mmCIF file of C-alpha atoms in Angstrom:
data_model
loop_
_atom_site.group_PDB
_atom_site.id
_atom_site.type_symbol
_atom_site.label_atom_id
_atom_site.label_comp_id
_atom_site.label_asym_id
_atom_site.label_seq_id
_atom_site.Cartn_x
_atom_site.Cartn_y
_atom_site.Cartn_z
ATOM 1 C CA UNK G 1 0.856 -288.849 -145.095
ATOM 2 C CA UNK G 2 0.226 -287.528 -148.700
ATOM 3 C CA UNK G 3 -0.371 -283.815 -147.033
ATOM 4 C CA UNK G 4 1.519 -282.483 -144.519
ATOM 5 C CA UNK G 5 -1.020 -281.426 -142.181
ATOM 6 C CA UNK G 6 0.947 -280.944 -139.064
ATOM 7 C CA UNK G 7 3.536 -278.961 -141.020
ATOM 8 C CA UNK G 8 1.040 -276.611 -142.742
ATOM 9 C CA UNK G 9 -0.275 -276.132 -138.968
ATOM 10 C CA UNK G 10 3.315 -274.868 -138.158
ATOM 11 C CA UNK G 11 3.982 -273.182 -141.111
ATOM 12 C CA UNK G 12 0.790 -271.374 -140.178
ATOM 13 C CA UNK G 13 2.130 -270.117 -137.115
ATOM 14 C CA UNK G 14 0.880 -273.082 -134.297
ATOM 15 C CA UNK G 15 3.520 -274.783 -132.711
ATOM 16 C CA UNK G 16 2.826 -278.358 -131.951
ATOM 17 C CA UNK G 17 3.081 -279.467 -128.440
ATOM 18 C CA UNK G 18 2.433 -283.337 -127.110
ATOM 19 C CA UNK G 19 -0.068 -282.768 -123.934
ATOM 20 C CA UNK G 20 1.503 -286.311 -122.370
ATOM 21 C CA UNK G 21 4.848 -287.277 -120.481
ATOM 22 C CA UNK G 22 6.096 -290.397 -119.140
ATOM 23 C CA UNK G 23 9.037 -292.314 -118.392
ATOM 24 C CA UNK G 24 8.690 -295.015 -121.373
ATOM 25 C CA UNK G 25 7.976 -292.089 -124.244
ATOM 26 C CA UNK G 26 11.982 -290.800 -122.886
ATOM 27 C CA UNK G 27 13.155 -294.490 -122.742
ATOM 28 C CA UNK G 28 12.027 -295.371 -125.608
ATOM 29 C CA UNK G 29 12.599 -292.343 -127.704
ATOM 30 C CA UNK G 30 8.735 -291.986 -128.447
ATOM 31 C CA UNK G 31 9.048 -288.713 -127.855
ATOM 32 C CA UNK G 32 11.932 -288.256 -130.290
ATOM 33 C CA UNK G 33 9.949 -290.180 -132.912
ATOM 34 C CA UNK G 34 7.284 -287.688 -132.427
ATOM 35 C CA UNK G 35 9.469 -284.690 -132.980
ATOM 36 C CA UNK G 36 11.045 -286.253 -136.264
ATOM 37 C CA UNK G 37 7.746 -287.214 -137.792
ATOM 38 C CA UNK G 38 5.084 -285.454 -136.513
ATOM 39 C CA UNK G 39 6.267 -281.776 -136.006
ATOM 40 C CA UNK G 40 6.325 -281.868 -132.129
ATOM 41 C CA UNK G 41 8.150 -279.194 -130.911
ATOM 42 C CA UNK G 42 7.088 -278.731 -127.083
ATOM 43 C CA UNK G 43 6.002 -280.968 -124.102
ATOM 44 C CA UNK G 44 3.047 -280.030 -121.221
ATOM 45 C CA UNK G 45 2.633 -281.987 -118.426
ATOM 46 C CA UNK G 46 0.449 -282.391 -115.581
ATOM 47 C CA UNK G 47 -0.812 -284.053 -112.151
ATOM 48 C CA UNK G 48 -3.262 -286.145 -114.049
ATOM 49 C CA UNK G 49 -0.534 -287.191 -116.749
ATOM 50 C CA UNK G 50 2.317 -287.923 -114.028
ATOM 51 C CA UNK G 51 -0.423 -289.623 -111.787
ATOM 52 C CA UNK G 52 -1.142 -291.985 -114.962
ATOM 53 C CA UNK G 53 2.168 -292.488 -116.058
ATOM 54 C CA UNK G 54 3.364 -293.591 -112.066
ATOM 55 C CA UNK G 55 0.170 -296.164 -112.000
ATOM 56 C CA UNK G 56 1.201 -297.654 -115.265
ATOM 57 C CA UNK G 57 4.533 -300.027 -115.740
ATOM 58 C CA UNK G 58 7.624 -299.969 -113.777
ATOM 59 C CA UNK G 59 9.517 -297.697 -115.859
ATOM 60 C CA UNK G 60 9.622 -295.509 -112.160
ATOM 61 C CA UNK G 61 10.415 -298.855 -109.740
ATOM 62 C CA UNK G 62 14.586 -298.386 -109.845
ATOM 63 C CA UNK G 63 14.339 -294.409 -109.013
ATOM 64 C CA UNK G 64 11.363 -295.728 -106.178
ATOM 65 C CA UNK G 65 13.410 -297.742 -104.851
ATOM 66 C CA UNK G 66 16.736 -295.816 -104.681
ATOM 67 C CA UNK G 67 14.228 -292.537 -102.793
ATOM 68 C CA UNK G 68 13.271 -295.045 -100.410
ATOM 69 C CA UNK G 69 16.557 -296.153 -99.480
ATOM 70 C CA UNK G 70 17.799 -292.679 -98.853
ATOM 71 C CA UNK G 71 14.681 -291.916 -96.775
ATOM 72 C CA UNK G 72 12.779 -289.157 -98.517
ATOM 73 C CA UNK G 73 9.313 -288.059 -97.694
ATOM 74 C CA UNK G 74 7.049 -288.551 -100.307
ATOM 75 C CA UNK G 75 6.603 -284.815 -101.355
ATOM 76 C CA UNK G 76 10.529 -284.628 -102.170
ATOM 77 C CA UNK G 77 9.930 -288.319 -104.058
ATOM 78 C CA UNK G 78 7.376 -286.329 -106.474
ATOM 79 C CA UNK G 79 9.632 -283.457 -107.244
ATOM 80 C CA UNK G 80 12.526 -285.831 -107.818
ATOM 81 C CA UNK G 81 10.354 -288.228 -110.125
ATOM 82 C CA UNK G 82 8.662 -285.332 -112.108
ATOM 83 C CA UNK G 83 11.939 -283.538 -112.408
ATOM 84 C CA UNK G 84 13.969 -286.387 -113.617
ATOM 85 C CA UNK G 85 10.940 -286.850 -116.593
ATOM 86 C CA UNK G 86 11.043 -283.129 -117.382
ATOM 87 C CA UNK G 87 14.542 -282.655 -117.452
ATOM 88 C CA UNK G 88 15.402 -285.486 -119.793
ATOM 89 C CA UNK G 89 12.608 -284.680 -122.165
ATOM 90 C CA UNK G 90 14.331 -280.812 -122.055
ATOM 91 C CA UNK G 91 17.303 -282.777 -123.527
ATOM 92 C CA UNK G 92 15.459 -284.307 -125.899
ATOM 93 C CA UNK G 93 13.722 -281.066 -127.149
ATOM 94 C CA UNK G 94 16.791 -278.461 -126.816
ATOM 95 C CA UNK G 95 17.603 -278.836 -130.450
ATOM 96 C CA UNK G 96 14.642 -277.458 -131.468
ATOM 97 C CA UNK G 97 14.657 -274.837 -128.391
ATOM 98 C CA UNK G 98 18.287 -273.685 -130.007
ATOM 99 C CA UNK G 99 16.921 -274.089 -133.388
ATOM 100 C CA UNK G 100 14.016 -271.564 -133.225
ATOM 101 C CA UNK G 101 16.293 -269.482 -130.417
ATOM 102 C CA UNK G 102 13.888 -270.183 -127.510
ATOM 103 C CA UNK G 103 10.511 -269.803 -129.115
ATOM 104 C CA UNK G 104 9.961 -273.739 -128.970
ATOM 105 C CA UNK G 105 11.331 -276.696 -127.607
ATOM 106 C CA UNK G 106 9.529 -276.030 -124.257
ATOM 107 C CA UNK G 107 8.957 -278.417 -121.410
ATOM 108 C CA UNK G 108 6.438 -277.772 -118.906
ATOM 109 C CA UNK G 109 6.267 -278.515 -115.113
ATOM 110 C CA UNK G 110 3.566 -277.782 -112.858
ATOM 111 C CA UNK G 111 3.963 -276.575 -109.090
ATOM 112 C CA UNK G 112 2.184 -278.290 -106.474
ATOM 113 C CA UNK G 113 -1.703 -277.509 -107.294
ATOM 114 C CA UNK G 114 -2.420 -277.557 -103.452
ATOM 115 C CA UNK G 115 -0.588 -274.074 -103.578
ATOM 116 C CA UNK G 116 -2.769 -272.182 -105.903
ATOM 117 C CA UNK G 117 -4.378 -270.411 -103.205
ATOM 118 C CA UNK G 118 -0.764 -269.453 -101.876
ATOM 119 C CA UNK G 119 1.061 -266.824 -103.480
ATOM 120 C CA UNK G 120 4.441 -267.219 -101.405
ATOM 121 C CA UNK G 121 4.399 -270.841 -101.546
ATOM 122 C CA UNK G 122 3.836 -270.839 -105.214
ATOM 123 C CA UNK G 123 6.763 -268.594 -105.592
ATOM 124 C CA UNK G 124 9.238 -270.875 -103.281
ATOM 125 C CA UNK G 125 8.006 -274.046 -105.031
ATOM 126 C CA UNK G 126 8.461 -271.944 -108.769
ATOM 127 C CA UNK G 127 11.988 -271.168 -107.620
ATOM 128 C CA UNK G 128 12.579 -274.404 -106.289
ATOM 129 C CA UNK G 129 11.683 -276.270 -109.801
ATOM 130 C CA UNK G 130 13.139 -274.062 -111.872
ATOM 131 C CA UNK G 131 16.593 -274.953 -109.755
ATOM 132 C CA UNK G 132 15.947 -278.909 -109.685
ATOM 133 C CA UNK G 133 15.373 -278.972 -113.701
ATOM 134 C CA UNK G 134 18.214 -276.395 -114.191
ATOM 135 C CA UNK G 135 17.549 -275.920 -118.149
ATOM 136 C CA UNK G 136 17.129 -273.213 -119.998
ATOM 137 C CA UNK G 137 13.802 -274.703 -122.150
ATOM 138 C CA UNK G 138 11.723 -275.125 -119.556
ATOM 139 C CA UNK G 139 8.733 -273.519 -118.119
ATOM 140 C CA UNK G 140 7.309 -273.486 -114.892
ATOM 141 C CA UNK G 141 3.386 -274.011 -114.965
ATOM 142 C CA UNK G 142 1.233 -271.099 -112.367
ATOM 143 C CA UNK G 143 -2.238 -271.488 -112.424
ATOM 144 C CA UNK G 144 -4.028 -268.106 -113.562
ATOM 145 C CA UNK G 145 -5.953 -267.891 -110.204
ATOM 146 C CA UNK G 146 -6.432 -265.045 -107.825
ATOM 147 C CA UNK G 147 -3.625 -265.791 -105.912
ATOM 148 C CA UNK G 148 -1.565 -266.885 -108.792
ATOM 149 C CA UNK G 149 -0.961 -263.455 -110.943
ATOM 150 C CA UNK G 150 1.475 -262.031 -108.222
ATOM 151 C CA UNK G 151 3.518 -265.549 -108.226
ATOM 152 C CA UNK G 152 3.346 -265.407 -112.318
ATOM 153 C CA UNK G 153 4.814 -261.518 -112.336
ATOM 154 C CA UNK G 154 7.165 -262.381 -108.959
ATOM 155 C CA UNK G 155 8.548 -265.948 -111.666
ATOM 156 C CA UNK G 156 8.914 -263.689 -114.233
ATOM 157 C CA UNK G 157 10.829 -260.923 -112.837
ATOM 158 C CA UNK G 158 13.088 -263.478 -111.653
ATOM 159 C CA UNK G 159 13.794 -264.694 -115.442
ATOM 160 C CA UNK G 160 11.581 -267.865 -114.794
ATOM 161 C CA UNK G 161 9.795 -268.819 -117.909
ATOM 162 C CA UNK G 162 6.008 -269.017 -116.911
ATOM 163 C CA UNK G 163 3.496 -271.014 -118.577
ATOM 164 C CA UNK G 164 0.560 -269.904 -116.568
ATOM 165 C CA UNK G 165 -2.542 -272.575 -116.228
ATOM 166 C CA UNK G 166 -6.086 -272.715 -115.885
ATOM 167 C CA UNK G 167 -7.005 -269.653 -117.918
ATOM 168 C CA UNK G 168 -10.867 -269.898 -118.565
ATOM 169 C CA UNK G 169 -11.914 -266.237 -118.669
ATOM 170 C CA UNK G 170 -11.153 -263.275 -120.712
ATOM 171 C CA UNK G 171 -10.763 -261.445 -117.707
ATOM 172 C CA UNK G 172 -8.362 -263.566 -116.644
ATOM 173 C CA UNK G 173 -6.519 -263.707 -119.519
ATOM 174 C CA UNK G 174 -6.004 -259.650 -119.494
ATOM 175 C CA UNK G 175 -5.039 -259.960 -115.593
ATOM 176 C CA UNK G 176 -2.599 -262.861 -116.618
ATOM 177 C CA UNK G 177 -1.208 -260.741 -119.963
ATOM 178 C CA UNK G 178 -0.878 -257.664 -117.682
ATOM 179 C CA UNK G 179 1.118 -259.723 -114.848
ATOM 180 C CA UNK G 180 3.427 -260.707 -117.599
ATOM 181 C CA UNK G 181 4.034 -257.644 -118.713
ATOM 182 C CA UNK G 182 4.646 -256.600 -114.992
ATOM 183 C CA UNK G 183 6.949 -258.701 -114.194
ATOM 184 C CA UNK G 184 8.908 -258.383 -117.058
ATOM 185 C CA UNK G 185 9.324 -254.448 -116.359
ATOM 186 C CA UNK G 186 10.487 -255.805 -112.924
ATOM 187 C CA UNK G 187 12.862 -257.794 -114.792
ATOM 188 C CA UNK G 188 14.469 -254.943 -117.065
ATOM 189 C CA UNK G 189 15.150 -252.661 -114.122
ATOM 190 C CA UNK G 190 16.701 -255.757 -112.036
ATOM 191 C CA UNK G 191 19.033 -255.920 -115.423
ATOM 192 C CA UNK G 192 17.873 -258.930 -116.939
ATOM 193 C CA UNK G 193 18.119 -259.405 -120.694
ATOM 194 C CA UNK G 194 13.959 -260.000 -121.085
ATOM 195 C CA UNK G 195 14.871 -261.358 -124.543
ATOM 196 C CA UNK G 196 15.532 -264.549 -123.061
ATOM 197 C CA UNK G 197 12.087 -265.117 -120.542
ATOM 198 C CA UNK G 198 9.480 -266.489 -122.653
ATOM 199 C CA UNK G 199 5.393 -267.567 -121.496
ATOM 200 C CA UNK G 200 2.442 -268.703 -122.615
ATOM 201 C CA UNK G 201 -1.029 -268.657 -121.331
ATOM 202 C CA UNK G 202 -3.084 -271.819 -121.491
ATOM 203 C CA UNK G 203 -6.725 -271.070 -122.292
ATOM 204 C CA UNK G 204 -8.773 -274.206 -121.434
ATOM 205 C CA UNK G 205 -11.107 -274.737 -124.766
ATOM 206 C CA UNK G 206 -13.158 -277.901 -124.317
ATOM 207 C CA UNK G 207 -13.911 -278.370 -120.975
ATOM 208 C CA UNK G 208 -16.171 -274.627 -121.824
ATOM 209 C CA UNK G 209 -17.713 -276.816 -124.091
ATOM 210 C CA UNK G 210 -18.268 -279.844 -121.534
ATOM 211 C CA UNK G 211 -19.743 -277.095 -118.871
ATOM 212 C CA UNK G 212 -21.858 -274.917 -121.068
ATOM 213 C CA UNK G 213 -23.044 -277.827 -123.397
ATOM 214 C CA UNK G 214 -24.463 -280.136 -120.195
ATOM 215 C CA UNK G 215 -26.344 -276.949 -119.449
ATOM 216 C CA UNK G 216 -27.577 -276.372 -123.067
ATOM 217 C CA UNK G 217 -28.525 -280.545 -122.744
ATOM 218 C CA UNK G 218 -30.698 -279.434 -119.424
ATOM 219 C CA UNK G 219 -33.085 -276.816 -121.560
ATOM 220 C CA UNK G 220 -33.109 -279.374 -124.822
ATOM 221 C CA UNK G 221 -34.659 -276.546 -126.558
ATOM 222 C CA UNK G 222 -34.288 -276.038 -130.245
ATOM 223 C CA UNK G 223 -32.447 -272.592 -129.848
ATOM 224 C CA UNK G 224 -30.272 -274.168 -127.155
ATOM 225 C CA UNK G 225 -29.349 -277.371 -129.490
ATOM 226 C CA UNK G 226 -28.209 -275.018 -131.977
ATOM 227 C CA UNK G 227 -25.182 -273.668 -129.800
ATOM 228 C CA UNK G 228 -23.880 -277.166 -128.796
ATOM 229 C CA UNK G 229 -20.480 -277.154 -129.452
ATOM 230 C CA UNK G 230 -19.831 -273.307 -129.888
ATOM 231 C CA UNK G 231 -19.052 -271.821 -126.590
ATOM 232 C CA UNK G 232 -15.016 -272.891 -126.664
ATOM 233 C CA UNK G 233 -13.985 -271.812 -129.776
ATOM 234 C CA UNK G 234 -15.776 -268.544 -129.165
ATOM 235 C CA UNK G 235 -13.760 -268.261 -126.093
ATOM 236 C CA UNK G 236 -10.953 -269.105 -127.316
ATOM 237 C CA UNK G 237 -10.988 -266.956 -130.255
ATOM 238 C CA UNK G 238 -11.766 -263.855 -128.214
ATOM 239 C CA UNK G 239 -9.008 -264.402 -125.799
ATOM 240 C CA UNK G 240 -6.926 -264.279 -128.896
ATOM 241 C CA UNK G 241 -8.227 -260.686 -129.773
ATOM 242 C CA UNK G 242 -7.246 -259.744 -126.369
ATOM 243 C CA UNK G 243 -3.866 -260.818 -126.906
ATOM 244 C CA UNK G 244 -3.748 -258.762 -130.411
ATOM 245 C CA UNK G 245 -5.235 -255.923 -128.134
ATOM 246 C CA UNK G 246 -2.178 -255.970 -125.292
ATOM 247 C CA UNK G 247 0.023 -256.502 -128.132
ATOM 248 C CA UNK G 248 -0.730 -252.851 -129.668
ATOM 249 C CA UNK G 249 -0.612 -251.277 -126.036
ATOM 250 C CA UNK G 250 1.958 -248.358 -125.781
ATOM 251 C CA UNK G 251 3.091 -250.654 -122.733
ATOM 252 C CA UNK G 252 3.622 -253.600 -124.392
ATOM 253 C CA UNK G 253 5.248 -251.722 -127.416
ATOM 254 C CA UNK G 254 7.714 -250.139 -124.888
ATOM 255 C CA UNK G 255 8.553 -253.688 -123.721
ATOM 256 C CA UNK G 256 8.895 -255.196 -127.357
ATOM 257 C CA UNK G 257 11.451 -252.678 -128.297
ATOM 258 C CA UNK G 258 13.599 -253.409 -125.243
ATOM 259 C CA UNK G 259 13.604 -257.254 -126.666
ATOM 260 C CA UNK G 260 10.486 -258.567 -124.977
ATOM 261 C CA UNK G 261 8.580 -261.550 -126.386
ATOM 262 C CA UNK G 262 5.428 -262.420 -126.459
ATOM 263 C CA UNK G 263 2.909 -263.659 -124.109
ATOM 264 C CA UNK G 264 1.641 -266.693 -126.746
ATOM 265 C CA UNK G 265 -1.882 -268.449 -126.411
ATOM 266 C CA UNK G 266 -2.286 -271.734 -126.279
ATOM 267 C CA UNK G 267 -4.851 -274.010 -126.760
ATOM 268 C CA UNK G 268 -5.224 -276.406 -123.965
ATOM 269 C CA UNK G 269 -7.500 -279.051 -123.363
ATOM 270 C CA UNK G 270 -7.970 -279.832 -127.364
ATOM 271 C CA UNK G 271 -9.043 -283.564 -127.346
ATOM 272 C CA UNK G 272 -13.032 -283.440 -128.277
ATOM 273 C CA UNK G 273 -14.837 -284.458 -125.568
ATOM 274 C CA UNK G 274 -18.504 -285.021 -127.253
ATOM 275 C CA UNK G 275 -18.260 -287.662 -130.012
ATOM 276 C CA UNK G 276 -20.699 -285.656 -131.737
ATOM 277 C CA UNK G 277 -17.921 -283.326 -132.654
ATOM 278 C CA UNK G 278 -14.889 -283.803 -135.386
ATOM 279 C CA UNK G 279 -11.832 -285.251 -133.386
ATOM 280 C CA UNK G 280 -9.841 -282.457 -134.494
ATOM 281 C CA UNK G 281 -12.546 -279.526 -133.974
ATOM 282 C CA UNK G 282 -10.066 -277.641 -131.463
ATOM 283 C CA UNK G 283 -7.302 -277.645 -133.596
ATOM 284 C CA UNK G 284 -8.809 -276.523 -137.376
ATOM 285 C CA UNK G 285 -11.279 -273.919 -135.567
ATOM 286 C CA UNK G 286 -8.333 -272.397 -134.005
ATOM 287 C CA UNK G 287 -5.500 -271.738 -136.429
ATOM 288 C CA UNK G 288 -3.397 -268.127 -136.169
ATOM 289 C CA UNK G 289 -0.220 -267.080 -135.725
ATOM 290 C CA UNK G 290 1.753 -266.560 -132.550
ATOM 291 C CA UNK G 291 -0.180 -269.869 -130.792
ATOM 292 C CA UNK G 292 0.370 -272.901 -129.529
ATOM 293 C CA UNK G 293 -1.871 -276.152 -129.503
ATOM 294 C CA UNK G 294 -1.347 -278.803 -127.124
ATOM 295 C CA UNK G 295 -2.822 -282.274 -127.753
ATOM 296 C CA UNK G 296 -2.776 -285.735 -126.800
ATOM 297 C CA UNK G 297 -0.584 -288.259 -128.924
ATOM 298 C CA UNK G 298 -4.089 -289.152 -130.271
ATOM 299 C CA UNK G 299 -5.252 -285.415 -131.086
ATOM 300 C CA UNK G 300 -1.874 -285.400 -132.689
ATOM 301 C CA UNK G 301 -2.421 -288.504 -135.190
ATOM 302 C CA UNK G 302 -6.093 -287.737 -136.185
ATOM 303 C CA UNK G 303 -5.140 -284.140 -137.117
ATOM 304 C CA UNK G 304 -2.253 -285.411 -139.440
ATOM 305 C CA UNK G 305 -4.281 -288.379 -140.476
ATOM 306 C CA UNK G 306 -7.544 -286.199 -141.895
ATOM 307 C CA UNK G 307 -7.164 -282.801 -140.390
ATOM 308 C CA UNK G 308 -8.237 -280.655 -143.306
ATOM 309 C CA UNK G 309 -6.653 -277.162 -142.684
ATOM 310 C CA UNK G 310 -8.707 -273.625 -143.857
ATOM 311 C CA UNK G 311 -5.894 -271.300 -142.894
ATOM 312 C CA UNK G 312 -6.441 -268.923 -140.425
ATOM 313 C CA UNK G 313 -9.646 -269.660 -138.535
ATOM 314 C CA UNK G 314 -9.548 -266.908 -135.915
ATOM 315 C CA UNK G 315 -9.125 -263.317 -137.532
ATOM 316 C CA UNK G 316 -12.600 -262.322 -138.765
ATOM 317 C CA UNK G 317 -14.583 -264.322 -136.205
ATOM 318 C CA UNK G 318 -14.709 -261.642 -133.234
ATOM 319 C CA UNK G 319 -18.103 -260.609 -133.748
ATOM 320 C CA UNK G 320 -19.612 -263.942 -134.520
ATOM 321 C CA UNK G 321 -17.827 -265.360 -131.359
ATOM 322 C CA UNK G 322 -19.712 -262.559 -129.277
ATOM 323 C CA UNK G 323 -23.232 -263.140 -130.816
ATOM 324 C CA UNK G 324 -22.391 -266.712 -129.147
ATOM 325 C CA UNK G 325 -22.194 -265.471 -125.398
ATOM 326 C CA UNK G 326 -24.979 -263.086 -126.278
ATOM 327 C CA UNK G 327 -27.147 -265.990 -127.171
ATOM 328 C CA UNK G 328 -26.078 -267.978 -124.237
ATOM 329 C CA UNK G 329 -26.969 -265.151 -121.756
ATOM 330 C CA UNK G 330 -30.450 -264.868 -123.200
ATOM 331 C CA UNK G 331 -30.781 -268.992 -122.126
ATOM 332 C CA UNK G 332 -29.746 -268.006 -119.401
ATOM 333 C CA UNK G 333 -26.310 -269.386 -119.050
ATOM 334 C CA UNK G 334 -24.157 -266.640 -117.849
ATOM 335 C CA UNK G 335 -20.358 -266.363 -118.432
ATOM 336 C CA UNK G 336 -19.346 -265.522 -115.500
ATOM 337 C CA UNK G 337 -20.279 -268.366 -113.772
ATOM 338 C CA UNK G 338 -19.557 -270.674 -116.044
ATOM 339 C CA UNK G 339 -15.644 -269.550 -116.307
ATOM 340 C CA UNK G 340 -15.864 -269.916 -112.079
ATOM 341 C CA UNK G 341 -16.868 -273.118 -111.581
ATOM 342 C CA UNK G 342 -14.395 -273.837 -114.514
ATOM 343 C CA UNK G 343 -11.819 -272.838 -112.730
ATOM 344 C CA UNK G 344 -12.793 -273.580 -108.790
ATOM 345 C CA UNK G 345 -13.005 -277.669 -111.093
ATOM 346 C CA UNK G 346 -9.576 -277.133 -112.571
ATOM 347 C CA UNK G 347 -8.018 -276.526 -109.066
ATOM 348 C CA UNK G 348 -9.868 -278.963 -107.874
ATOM 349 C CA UNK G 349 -8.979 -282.104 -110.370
ATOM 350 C CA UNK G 350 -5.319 -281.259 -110.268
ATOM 351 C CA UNK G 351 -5.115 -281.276 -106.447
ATOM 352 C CA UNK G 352 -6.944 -284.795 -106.651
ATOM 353 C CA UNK G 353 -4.373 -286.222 -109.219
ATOM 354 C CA UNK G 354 -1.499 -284.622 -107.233
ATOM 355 C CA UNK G 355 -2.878 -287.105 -104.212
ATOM 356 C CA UNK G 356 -2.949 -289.901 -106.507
ATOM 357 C CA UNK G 357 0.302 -289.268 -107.705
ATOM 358 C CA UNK G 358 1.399 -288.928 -103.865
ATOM 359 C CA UNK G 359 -0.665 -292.072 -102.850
ATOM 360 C CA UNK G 360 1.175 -293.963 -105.858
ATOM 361 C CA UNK G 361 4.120 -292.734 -104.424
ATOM 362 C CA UNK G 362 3.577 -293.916 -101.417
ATOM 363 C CA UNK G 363 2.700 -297.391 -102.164
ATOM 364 C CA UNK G 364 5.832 -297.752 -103.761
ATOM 365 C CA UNK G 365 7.769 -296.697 -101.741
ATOM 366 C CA UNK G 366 5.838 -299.520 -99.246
ATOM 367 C CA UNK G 367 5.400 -296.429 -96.720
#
């Protein structure tokens, strides 16, 4: 690589995370070959990727095989396997959590997605993960639903590090900042040092771009060809002017000088969808400080490979990224319901590939 592109990314302020777990990227030390060389310095996971990585191989057959012989139902199987994955790539990563004193090195783990509509259970299964992994770098994944923001500020006060999942909506985003700031005031007054509870917030950018640009494909008009492609980054740009906006609250200023940290953004879902698009549109378009980008291995590669960086593509864009929803509203494509069936999908997917991962389970374990 005759330009650093990855590094100028973090130099820039995005941290680089790998959107992909699996047994054989520990095993083989993929994942440490990824850190060394391509500036990976956090891991997200999810049903879909732990449903994958169970139907592929037999890197999981001896750990199968040793559940079934002690009897376990499949549910406890699937916090064992996920665990095991999450904890060893914490290892793998807590140089780099010590390194930048917390602010990276993260590993993600998602509670069951068939709790999202359950605010107690989501709590119980947050506590219960954050117990099996026992390490200090990782963070337990809430989804931002209805039901989710009293689990994320309940984790929180706890000193559970949150990455909170599924954002789609600038209102949600503002319910999810303000339930992080919550339960970090919980936390303070229960004594704990707040300096050491970290979170992000996942906003979703491409699949806005997959919902809003089928409908823009229905009209095939010339005004609605022209905003193909424009929808996520908007989105995603505003729900970083949000963040800027909680960040100068006299709440969250109150909270910074007793050692809080920030809630960061980051960019999930960045792999282009629409080969009409540049492979790395999601991660140029959405360069500023205080963020995180998580992509595939192969988002990863094409971005080093010919990524061609601009510096910070978010500041200045506000107004522009407005005129976009504007536009869409006079087509007659309304926000609102785009971000809801968004999110009512997300839910939806994830408790699919949680029953695949089960199923997979299952079969293994020839139950």
């Amino acid at each position: 690589m005759s330009v650093d592109v990855l590094g100028e990314l973090s130099e820039a302020g995005v941290s680089v995370w790998l959107d992909d777990i699996s047994r054989d990227r520990l095993r083989t030390g993929n994942l440490q070959e990824l850190s060394d060389d391509y500036h990976v310095v956090g891991v997200t996971s999810n049903p879909t990727i732990f449903a994958h990585a169970l139907s592929n191989g037999n890197a999981y057959d001896g750990q199968v095989a040793d559940l079934k012989t002690r009897g376990v139902t499949v549910e406890e199987a699937s916090r064992a396997i996920t665990t095991y994955d999450v904890r060893w790539a914490c290892d793998v990563l807590r140089p780099v959590y010590d390194r930048t004193d917390g602010l990276d090195g993260r590993v993600s783990l998602e509670v069951d997605p068939r709790l999202a509509k359950n605010t107690a259970a989501t709590i119980a299964e947050a506590r219960a993960l954050w117990w099996m992994v026992d390490r200090p770098n990782l963070f337990i994944k809430i989804p931002a639903t209805i039901e989710g923001l009293p689990a994320i500020t309940q984790a929180i006060a706890e000193g559970i590090s949150v990455n909170v999942t599924l954002i789609f909506s600038l209102e949600r985003h503002g319910a999810v900042l303000d339930a992080y700031m919550a339960g970090l005031e919980l936390a303070a007054a229960a004594g704990h040092d707040i300096s050491k509870i970290r979170s992000v917030a996942s906003f979703f950018v491409s699949r806005v771009d997959t919902e809003v640009d089928g409908r823009l494909d229905k009209l095939g008009t010339s005004e609605a060809k022209a905003l193909r492609g424009k929808a996520a980054i908007a989105n995603a740009r505003l729900a970083y002017e949000l963040f800027e906006q909680k960040c100068a609250s006299e709440r969250w200023q109150a909270l910074a000088s007793s050692g809080a940290n920030v809630q960061r953004p980051l960019w999930a879902s960045t792999s282009v969808k629409d080969p009409a698009f540049p492979d790395t549109m999601y991660v140029v378009e959405l360069v500023a400080a205080d963020t995180v980008n998580t992509m595939p291995e192969a988002t990863i590669k094409a971005t080093a490979d010919h990524g061609e960086l601009r510096g910070d593509t978010i500041h200045g864009t506000y107004d522009a990224s407005r005129k976009v929803f504007a536009e869409l509203e006079k087509l007659g494509i309304g926000y609102d319901d785009v971000v809801q069936v968004l999110e009512d999908e997300g839910v939806a997917k994830f408790e699919a590939s949680w029953n695949e991962l089960l199923d997979t389970i299952k079969t293994n374990m020839g139950l």
